[in-house]
Coordinates of N, CA and C and ligand atoms in Angstrom, one line a residue:
X1 N 96.2 97.2 98.1 CA 96.0 98.4 98.0 C 97.4 99.0 99.3
X2 N 98.5 99.8 98.8 CA 99.5 100.3 99.3 C 98.5 101.0 100.5
X3 N 99.2 101.2 101.9 CA 98.7 102.3 102.8 C 100.0 102.7 103.2
X4 N 100.1 104.4 103.1 CA 101.3 105.5 103.7 C 101.4 105.2 104.8
X5 N 102.6 104.4 105.2 CA 102.8 104.6 106.9 C 103.4 105.9 107.2
X6 N 103.6 105.6 108.5 CA 103.7 107.4 109.4 C 105.3 107.0 109.8
X7 N 105.7 108.0 110.0 CA 107.1 108.4 110.6 C 107.1 109.1 111.8
X8 N 107.8 109.1 112.7 CA 108.3 109.9 113.6 C 109.4 111.4 113.2
X9 N 109.7 111.1 111.8 CA 111.1 111.9 111.3 C 110.4 113.2 111.0
X10 N 108.8 113.0 110.7 CA 108.7 114.1 110.1 C 107.9 114.9 111.0
X11 N 109.2 115.9 111.3 CA 109.2 117.1 112.3 C 110.3 117.7 112.2
X12 N 110.6 119.0 112.9 CA 112.0 119.9 112.4 C 113.2 118.8 113.3
X13 N 113.9 119.1 112.3 CA 115.6 117.5 112.9 C 116.5 118.9 112.8
X14 N 117.3 118.3 112.8 CA 118.3 119.5 113.2 C 119.5 119.5 112.0
X15 N 118.7 120.7 111.5 CA 119.8 121.3 110.1 C 118.6 120.6 109.0
X16 N 117.1 120.2 109.4 CA 116.7 120.1 108.2 C 115.2 120.1 108.7
X17 N 114.5 121.6 108.1 CA 113.2 122.2 108.4 C 112.1 121.5 108.5
X18 N 110.9 121.5 109.6 CA 109.8 120.8 109.5 C 109.0 121.3 108.5
X19 N 109.1 122.2 107.5 CA 108.7 122.1 106.2 C 109.2 121.4 104.8
X20 N 110.5 121.3 104.9 CA 110.8 120.0 104.4 C 110.7 119.0 104.2
X21 N 110.5 118.8 106.0 CA 110.1 117.3 106.4 C 108.6 116.9 105.6
X22 N 107.6 118.1 106.0 CA 106.3 118.0 105.9 C 105.9 118.0 104.3
X23 N 106.5 119.0 103.4 CA 106.3 118.7 102.0 C 106.8 117.6 101.4
X24 N 107.9 117.1 101.9 CA 108.5 115.8 101.4 C 107.8 114.6 101.4
X25 N 107.0 114.3 102.7 CA 106.0 113.5 103.2 C 104.9 113.4 102.1
X26 N 104.6 114.8 101.9 CA 103.5 114.7 101.0 C 103.6 114.2 99.7
X27 N 105.0 114.7 99.1 CA 105.7 113.7 97.9 C 105.2 112.4 98.0
X28 N 105.4 111.6 99.2 CA 105.2 110.4 99.7 C 104.1 109.5 99.3
X29 N 103.3 110.2 100.3 CA 101.6 110.2 99.8 C 101.0 110.2 98.7
X30 N 101.7 110.9 97.6 CA 101.5 111.0 95.9 C 102.2 109.7 95.5
X31 N 103.3 109.5 96.0 CA 103.5 108.1 94.7 C 102.8 107.1 95.7
X32 N 102.4 106.6 97.0 CA 101.3 105.7 97.2 C 99.8 106.1 96.6
X33 N 99.3 106.9 96.6 CA 98.2 107.2 95.9 C 98.5 106.8 94.2
X34 N 99.5 107.5 93.6 CA 99.4 106.9 92.2 C 100.0 105.6 91.7
X35 N 100.5 104.9 92.6 CA 101.2 103.4 92.9 C 99.9 102.1 93.0
X36 N 98.9 103.1 93.6 CA 97.5 102.0 94.0 C 96.3 102.5 93.0
X37 N 96.9 103.8 92.6 CA 96.2 103.8 90.8 C 96.6 103.0 89.8
X38 N 98.1 103.0 89.6 CA 98.0 102.2 88.5 C 98.1 100.6 88.7
X39 N 98.1 100.1 90.4 CA 97.8 98.7 90.5 C 96.5 98.5 90.0
X40 N 95.4 99.1 90.2 CA 93.9 98.8 90.4 C 94.2 98.9 88.9
X41 N 94.7 99.7 88.1 CA 94.1 99.4 86.7 C 94.6 98.2 86.3
X42 N 96.0 97.7 86.4 CA 96.6 96.6 85.8 C 95.5 95.4 86.7
X43 N 95.2 95.7 87.6 CA 94.3 94.5 88.4 C 93.1 94.4 88.0
X44 N 92.4 95.4 87.2 CA 91.4 95.7 87.0 C 90.5 95.2 85.5
X45 N 91.9 94.2 84.9 CA 91.2 93.6 83.9 C 91.2 94.7 82.4
X46 N 91.3 96.3 82.6 CA 90.6 97.0 81.7 C 91.7 97.3 80.7
X47 N 93.5 96.6 80.9 CA 94.3 97.2 80.3 C 94.0 96.0 78.9
X48 N 94.5 96.6 77.7 CA 94.2 95.7 76.4 C 95.9 95.2 76.5
X49 N 95.7 93.9 76.6 CA 96.9 92.9 77.0 C 97.3 93.4 75.3
X50 N 96.3 92.7 74.1 CA 96.6 92.5 73.1 C 97.3 93.5 72.0
X51 N 97.2 94.9 72.7 CA 97.9 96.1 72.3 C 99.2 96.8 72.8
X52 N 99.4 95.5 73.6 CA 101.2 95.5 74.5 C 102.1 96.0 73.4
X53 N 102.5 97.2 73.5 CA 103.9 97.3 72.5 C 105.0 98.0 73.2
X54 N 106.2 98.1 72.9 CA 107.3 98.5 73.3 C 107.6 100.0 73.1
X55 N 106.9 100.3 71.9 CA 107.1 101.9 71.8 C 106.4 102.4 72.7
X56 N 105.0 101.9 72.4 CA 104.3 102.8 73.4 C 103.1 102.3 73.4
X57 N 102.5 102.0 74.6 CA 101.6 101.4 74.8 C 100.8 101.5 76.2
X58 N 99.4 101.2 76.2 CA 99.1 101.7 78.0 C 99.6 100.3 78.6
X59 N 99.8 99.5 78.5 CA 100.4 98.2 79.3 C 102.0 98.6 79.6
X60 N 102.9 99.0 78.2 CA 103.8 99.8 78.8 C 104.1 101.2 80.2
X61 N 103.1 101.5 79.7 CA 103.0 103.1 80.5 C 103.1 102.7 81.9
X62 N 101.8 101.8 82.4 CA 101.7 101.3 83.4 C 102.9 100.7 84.1
X63 N 103.2 99.8 83.7 CA 104.6 98.9 83.8 C 105.6 99.6 84.4
X64 N 105.9 100.6 83.3 CA 107.4 101.5 84.2 C 106.9 102.3 84.9
X65 N 105.6 103.2 84.9 CA 105.1 104.2 85.8 C 105.1 103.1 87.3
X66 N 104.5 101.9 87.2 CA 104.2 101.3 88.5 C 106.1 101.2 89.4
X67 N 106.7 100.8 88.8 CA 108.1 100.9 89.5 C 108.4 102.0 89.8
X68 N 108.1 103.2 88.9 CA 108.7 104.4 89.3 C 108.0 105.0 91.2
X69 N 106.6 104.8 90.7 CA 105.7 105.0 92.1 C 106.3 104.4 93.2
X70 N 106.4 102.7 92.8 CA 106.6 102.0 94.0 C 108.0 102.2 94.6
X71 N 108.9 102.5 93.6 CA 110.4 103.1 94.1 C 110.4 103.9 95.1
X72 N 109.6 105.0 94.3 CA 109.1 106.2 95.0 C 108.8 105.9 96.8
X73 N 107.9 105.2 97.0 CA 107.5 104.4 97.7 C 108.7 104.1 99.1
X74 N 109.4 102.7 98.4 CA 110.3 101.8 99.1 C 111.6 103.5 99.7
X75 N 112.1 103.9 98.5 CA 112.7 104.5 99.2 C 112.6 105.6 100.0
X76 N 111.8 106.2 100.1 CA 111.1 107.2 101.2 C 110.9 106.6 102.1
X77 N 110.5 105.3 102.2 CA 110.4 104.5 103.4 C 111.3 104.3 104.3
X78 N 112.7 104.1 103.7 CA 114.0 104.0 104.1 C 114.4 105.1 104.6
X79 N 114.4 106.1 104.0 CA 114.9 107.5 104.1 C 114.2 108.3 105.4
X80 N 112.9 108.2 105.5 CA 112.1 108.9 107.2 C 112.4 107.8 107.9
X81 N 112.4 106.5 107.6 CA 112.5 105.5 108.8 C 113.8 105.9 109.5
X82 N 114.9 106.0 108.9 CA 116.3 106.5 109.6 C 116.9 107.3 109.6
X83 N 115.7 108.5 109.5 CA 116.2 109.8 110.2 C 115.2 110.0 111.4
X84 N 116.0 111.0 111.9 CA 115.2 111.5 113.3 C 116.2 111.1 114.5
X85 N 117.1 110.5 114.1 CA 118.4 110.1 115.1 C 119.2 111.4 115.3
X86 N 120.3 111.0 115.9 CA 121.2 111.9 116.6 C 122.5 111.8 115.5
X87 N 122.1 111.1 114.7 CA 123.9 110.9 113.7 C 125.1 110.3 114.5
X88 N 126.0 110.3 114.7 CA 127.0 109.4 115.0 C 127.4 108.3 114.0
X89 N 127.9 107.2 114.9 CA 128.7 105.9 114.1 C 127.7 105.0 114.3
X90 N 128.2 104.0 113.2 CA 127.3 102.6 113.7 C 128.3 101.8 115.0
X91 N 127.4 100.8 115.5 CA 128.3 99.9 116.1 C 127.9 98.4 115.8
X92 N 128.8 97.6 116.4 CA 128.6 96.3 116.2 C 128.6 95.9 115.1
X93 N 128.1 94.7 114.3 CA 127.9 94.3 113.3 C 128.3 94.8 111.8
X94 N 127.2 96.0 112.1 CA 127.4 96.9 111.0 C 128.9 97.6 110.8
X95 N 129.0 98.0 112.2 CA 130.3 98.6 112.3 C 131.2 97.7 112.0
X96 N 131.5 96.4 112.1 CA 132.5 95.5 111.6 C 132.7 95.6 110.0
X97 N 131.3 95.3 110.0 CA 131.1 95.5 108.1 C 131.6 96.4 107.5
X98 N 131.3 97.9 107.6 CA 131.9 98.8 107.3 C 132.9 98.7 106.9
X99 N 133.8 98.4 108.0 CA 135.1 98.3 108.2 C 135.9 97.3 106.9
X100 N 135.2 96.0 107.5 CA 135.7 95.4 106.6 C 135.3 95.5 104.7
X101 N 134.8 96.3 104.5 CA 134.3 96.1 103.0 C 134.6 97.8 102.5
X102 N 135.0 98.8 103.5 CA 134.9 99.9 103.4 C 136.2 100.9 104.0
X103 N 137.0 100.4 104.9 CA 138.1 100.4 105.0 C 137.8 101.1 106.4
X104 N 136.8 102.2 106.7 CA 136.8 103.2 108.0 C 135.5 103.3 107.9
X105 N 135.0 103.9 108.6 CA 134.0 104.6 108.9 C 133.8 105.8 108.3
X106 N 134.8 106.9 108.3 CA 135.1 107.9 107.7 C 135.1 107.8 106.5
X107 N 136.1 106.8 105.8 CA 136.2 106.6 104.6 C 135.3 106.1 103.4
X108 N 134.5 104.9 104.2 CA 133.2 105.1 103.7 C 131.7 106.6 104.0
X109 N 131.7 107.2 104.7 CA 131.4 108.5 104.9 C 131.8 109.3 103.8
X110 N 133.0 109.7 103.3 CA 133.6 110.9 102.7 C 132.7 110.2 101.0
X111 N 133.1 108.7 100.7 CA 132.8 107.8 99.3 C 131.4 107.9 99.5
X112 N 130.5 107.8 100.2 CA 128.9 107.9 100.5 C 128.8 109.3 100.1
X113 N 129.0 110.1 100.6 CA 129.1 111.7 100.4 C 129.0 112.1 99.1
X114 N 130.2 111.9 98.3 CA 130.4 111.9 97.1 C 129.6 111.2 95.7
X115 N 129.3 110.1 96.4 CA 128.0 109.4 95.7 C 127.3 110.2 95.5
X116 N 126.6 110.9 96.7 CA 125.4 111.2 96.9 C 125.6 112.9 96.0
X117 N 126.7 113.1 95.8 CA 127.2 114.4 94.9 C 127.2 114.2 93.6
X118 N 127.1 113.2 93.6 CA 127.4 112.7 91.9 C 126.0 111.6 91.2
X119 N 125.1 111.7 91.9 CA 123.8 111.1 91.7 C 122.5 112.0 91.2
X120 N 121.7 111.7 90.6 CA 121.0 113.2 90.2 C 119.6 112.7 91.2
X121 N 119.3 111.5 92.0 CA 118.0 111.7 92.7 C 118.3 111.2 94.0
X122 N 119.2 109.6 94.0 CA 119.1 109.1 95.1 C 121.0 108.5 95.2
X123 N 121.2 108.3 96.7 CA 122.2 107.3 96.6 C 122.0 106.1 97.8
X124 N 122.5 105.4 97.5 CA 122.1 104.1 98.8 C 123.4 103.4 99.0
X125 N 123.3 102.8 100.1 CA 124.2 102.0 101.0 C 123.2 101.1 100.7
X126 N 123.8 99.5 99.8 CA 123.3 98.7 100.1 C 124.0 97.1 100.4
X127 N 123.3 96.4 100.9 CA 123.7 95.1 100.9 C 123.5 94.6 100.2
X128 N 124.7 93.6 99.4 CA 124.5 92.9 98.4 C 124.3 91.0 99.0
X129 N 123.2 90.6 99.2 CA 123.1 89.2 99.7 C 123.7 88.1 98.8
X130 N 124.4 88.4 97.3 CA 124.9 87.4 96.6 C 126.1 87.3 96.7
X131 N 126.7 88.8 97.0 CA 128.2 89.3 97.0 C 128.7 89.4 98.4
X132 N 127.5 89.3 99.5 CA 128.1 89.3 100.8 C 128.6 90.2 101.0
X133 N 128.3 91.6 100.6 CA 129.4 92.7 101.0 C 128.2 94.1 100.6
X134 N 128.8 95.2 101.2 CA 128.3 96.2 101.3 C 128.7 97.0 99.8
X135 N 128.2 98.1 99.3 CA 128.6 99.0 98.3 C 127.8 100.2 98.4
X136 N 127.9 101.0 97.7 CA 127.3 102.5 97.2 C 127.2 102.2 95.7
X137 N 125.8 102.9 95.6 CA 125.1 103.0 94.4 C 124.2 104.1 94.0
X138 N 123.8 104.7 93.5 CA 123.2 105.9 92.6 C 122.3 105.2 91.9
X139 N 121.2 106.5 92.3 CA 119.8 106.2 91.5 C 119.7 107.3 90.8
X140 N 119.9 107.5 89.5 CA 119.1 109.1 88.7 C 117.7 109.3 88.8
X141 N 117.1 108.3 89.1 CA 115.5 108.6 89.7 C 115.6 107.2 90.3
X142 N 114.2 107.2 90.8 CA 114.3 106.3 92.2 C 114.3 105.0 91.8
X143 N 114.0 104.7 90.1 CA 114.0 103.0 89.7 C 115.1 102.7 88.7
X144 N 116.4 103.8 89.3 CA 117.3 102.9 88.0 C 118.6 102.9 89.0
X145 N 119.3 102.2 88.2 CA 120.5 101.3 88.7 C 120.4 100.3 89.9
X146 N 119.0 100.2 90.2 CA 119.2 99.4 91.5 C 119.5 97.5 91.2
X147 N 120.1 97.2 91.7 CA 120.4 95.6 91.5 C 119.5 94.5 92.2
X148 N 119.4 93.5 91.6 CA 118.4 92.4 92.5 C 119.3 92.1 93.4
X149 N 118.0 91.2 94.7 CA 119.3 90.7 95.7 C 120.0 91.6 96.4
X150 N 119.4 92.9 96.4 CA 120.2 93.4 97.4 C 119.1 94.3 98.0
X151 N 120.1 94.8 99.1 CA 119.0 95.3 100.3 C 119.6 97.2 100.8
X152 N 118.6 98.2 100.3 CA 119.2 99.5 100.8 C 119.2 99.6 102.4
X153 N 120.2 99.9 102.9 CA 120.2 100.4 104.6 C 120.4 101.7 104.4
X154 N 121.4 102.5 103.6 CA 121.0 104.4 104.3 C 120.6 104.5 102.6
X155 N 119.7 105.3 102.4 CA 119.0 105.8 101.4 C 118.9 107.4 101.5
X156 N 119.7 108.1 100.6 CA 119.9 109.4 100.6 C 119.1 110.2 99.5
X157 N 118.2 110.7 99.6 CA 117.4 111.4 98.6 C 118.0 112.5 98.5
X158 N 118.8 113.0 97.2 CA 119.4 114.3 96.6 C 118.6 115.1 95.4
X159 N 117.4 114.1 95.2 CA 116.2 115.1 94.6 C 116.5 116.6 95.2
X160 N 116.2 117.9 94.6 CA 116.2 119.2 95.5 C 114.9 119.2 96.2
X161 N 113.8 118.3 96.0 CA 113.0 118.6 97.1 C 113.5 118.6 98.3
X162 N 114.5 117.6 98.8 CA 115.2 117.2 99.9 C 115.6 118.6 100.6
X163 N 116.4 119.1 99.5 CA 117.0 120.3 100.4 C 116.8 121.7 100.0
X164 N 116.2 122.5 99.3 CA 116.3 123.1 98.5 C 115.8 124.5 99.2
X165 N 114.6 124.3 100.3 CA 114.1 125.1 100.9 C 115.1 125.4 101.8
X166 N 116.1 124.8 102.4 CA 116.9 124.9 103.6 C 118.3 125.3 103.2
X167 N 118.9 124.8 101.9 CA 120.3 125.0 101.5 C 120.3 125.4 100.0
X168 N 119.3 125.6 99.7 CA 119.4 126.2 98.1 C 120.5 125.2 97.5
X169 N 121.2 125.4 96.5 CA 122.0 125.1 95.9 C 123.3 124.1 96.8
X170 N 123.0 124.3 98.0 CA 124.3 123.7 98.7 C 124.0 122.0 99.3
X171 N 124.0 121.1 98.1 CA 123.9 120.0 98.4 C 125.1 118.9 99.8
X172 N 125.9 120.0 99.1 CA 127.1 119.3 100.5 C 126.4 119.5 101.9
X173 N 126.1 120.4 102.2 CA 125.5 120.8 103.3 C 124.5 120.1 104.1
X174 N 123.6 120.0 102.8 CA 122.4 119.0 103.3 C 122.9 117.5 103.7
X175 N 123.9 117.3 103.0 CA 124.0 115.5 103.1 C 124.7 115.4 104.6
X176 N 125.4 116.7 105.0 CA 126.5 116.6 106.1 C 125.2 116.5 107.0
X177 N 123.8 117.7 107.0 CA 123.0 117.5 108.0 C 122.3 116.3 107.8
X178 N 121.7 115.1 106.8 CA 121.3 114.4 106.9 C 122.3 113.1 107.4
X179 N 123.7 113.1 107.5 CA 124.5 112.5 108.4 C 124.1 112.5 109.9
X180 N 123.8 113.9 110.3 CA 123.6 113.8 112.0 C 122.3 113.8 112.1
X181 N 121.5 113.5 111.7 CA 120.0 112.7 111.8 C 119.9 111.6 111.7
X182 N 120.9 110.9 111.3 CA 120.6 109.3 110.9 C 120.6 108.5 112.3
X183 N 119.6 107.7 112.2 CA 119.0 106.8 113.3 C 119.9 105.6 113.5
X184 N 121.2 105.2 113.6 CA 121.9 104.1 113.4 C 121.4 102.6 114.1
X185 N 120.5 103.0 115.1 CA 119.9 101.9 115.6 C 118.9 100.9 114.7
X186 N 118.2 101.7 113.9 CA 117.4 101.2 112.9 C 118.0 100.6 111.9
X187 N 119.0 101.3 111.4 CA 120.1 100.8 110.4 C 120.8 99.4 110.8
X188 N 120.9 99.7 111.8 CA 121.7 98.3 112.4 C 120.7 97.0 112.2
X189 N 119.5 97.7 112.9 CA 118.3 96.3 113.0 C 118.1 96.1 111.3
X190 N 118.2 96.8 110.6 CA 117.8 96.6 109.0 C 119.0 95.6 108.2
X191 N 120.1 96.0 108.9 CA 121.4 95.1 108.5 C 120.9 93.7 109.2
X192 N 120.9 93.8 110.4 CA 121.1 92.2 110.6 C 119.6 91.5 110.1
X193 N 118.7 92.3 109.7 CA 117.7 91.4 108.9 C 118.2 90.7 107.5
X194 N 118.9 92.0 106.9 CA 119.5 91.7 105.6 C 120.3 90.4 105.4
X195 N 120.8 90.7 106.4 CA 122.2 89.4 106.3 C 121.3 88.2 106.9
X196 N 120.4 88.0 107.4 CA 119.9 86.4 107.9 C 119.5 85.6 106.6
Ligands
FE201 FE1 112.3 112.7 98.0

């Protein structure tokens, strides 16, 4: 069973309201609840394995939605985990890697903002262990376009629930607020772990 984690960022942030953060956290708890429900069904031996079918079957439904629920958990843990900081820029090894792979922090930031504007659900900065480099990807849902053996370091939620209360349709302003609240110490630590 998965247990919902607690995050210090669930409070009023700089440009993101307490209401947005607390409502958003409830969605995360919902993913945890549903993941556990799906997991129990799959684990409980009740699913008719002989009826598995690619068009529709209980097996297919549970397997597909399990990844939706689990990605909902994992993405939000990166998101809540690296908010609550004071923005700015990364230092050390991550700063060097961003320069190497993206040119400069500002160039990456502009590119990542555009990635966030182009996505329907998420934008991620990932460390790809096979390629040994950073790059940005889009997720139209929490479980789409994710590549194996890569670690999400920055996870930008661009679903409307992340910003509509505070910004209405002004997604770009929300993305700026997101950057202003990033905790680069957390991201740097995750990067160093991912590189090991
Ligand atoms: Fe979300």
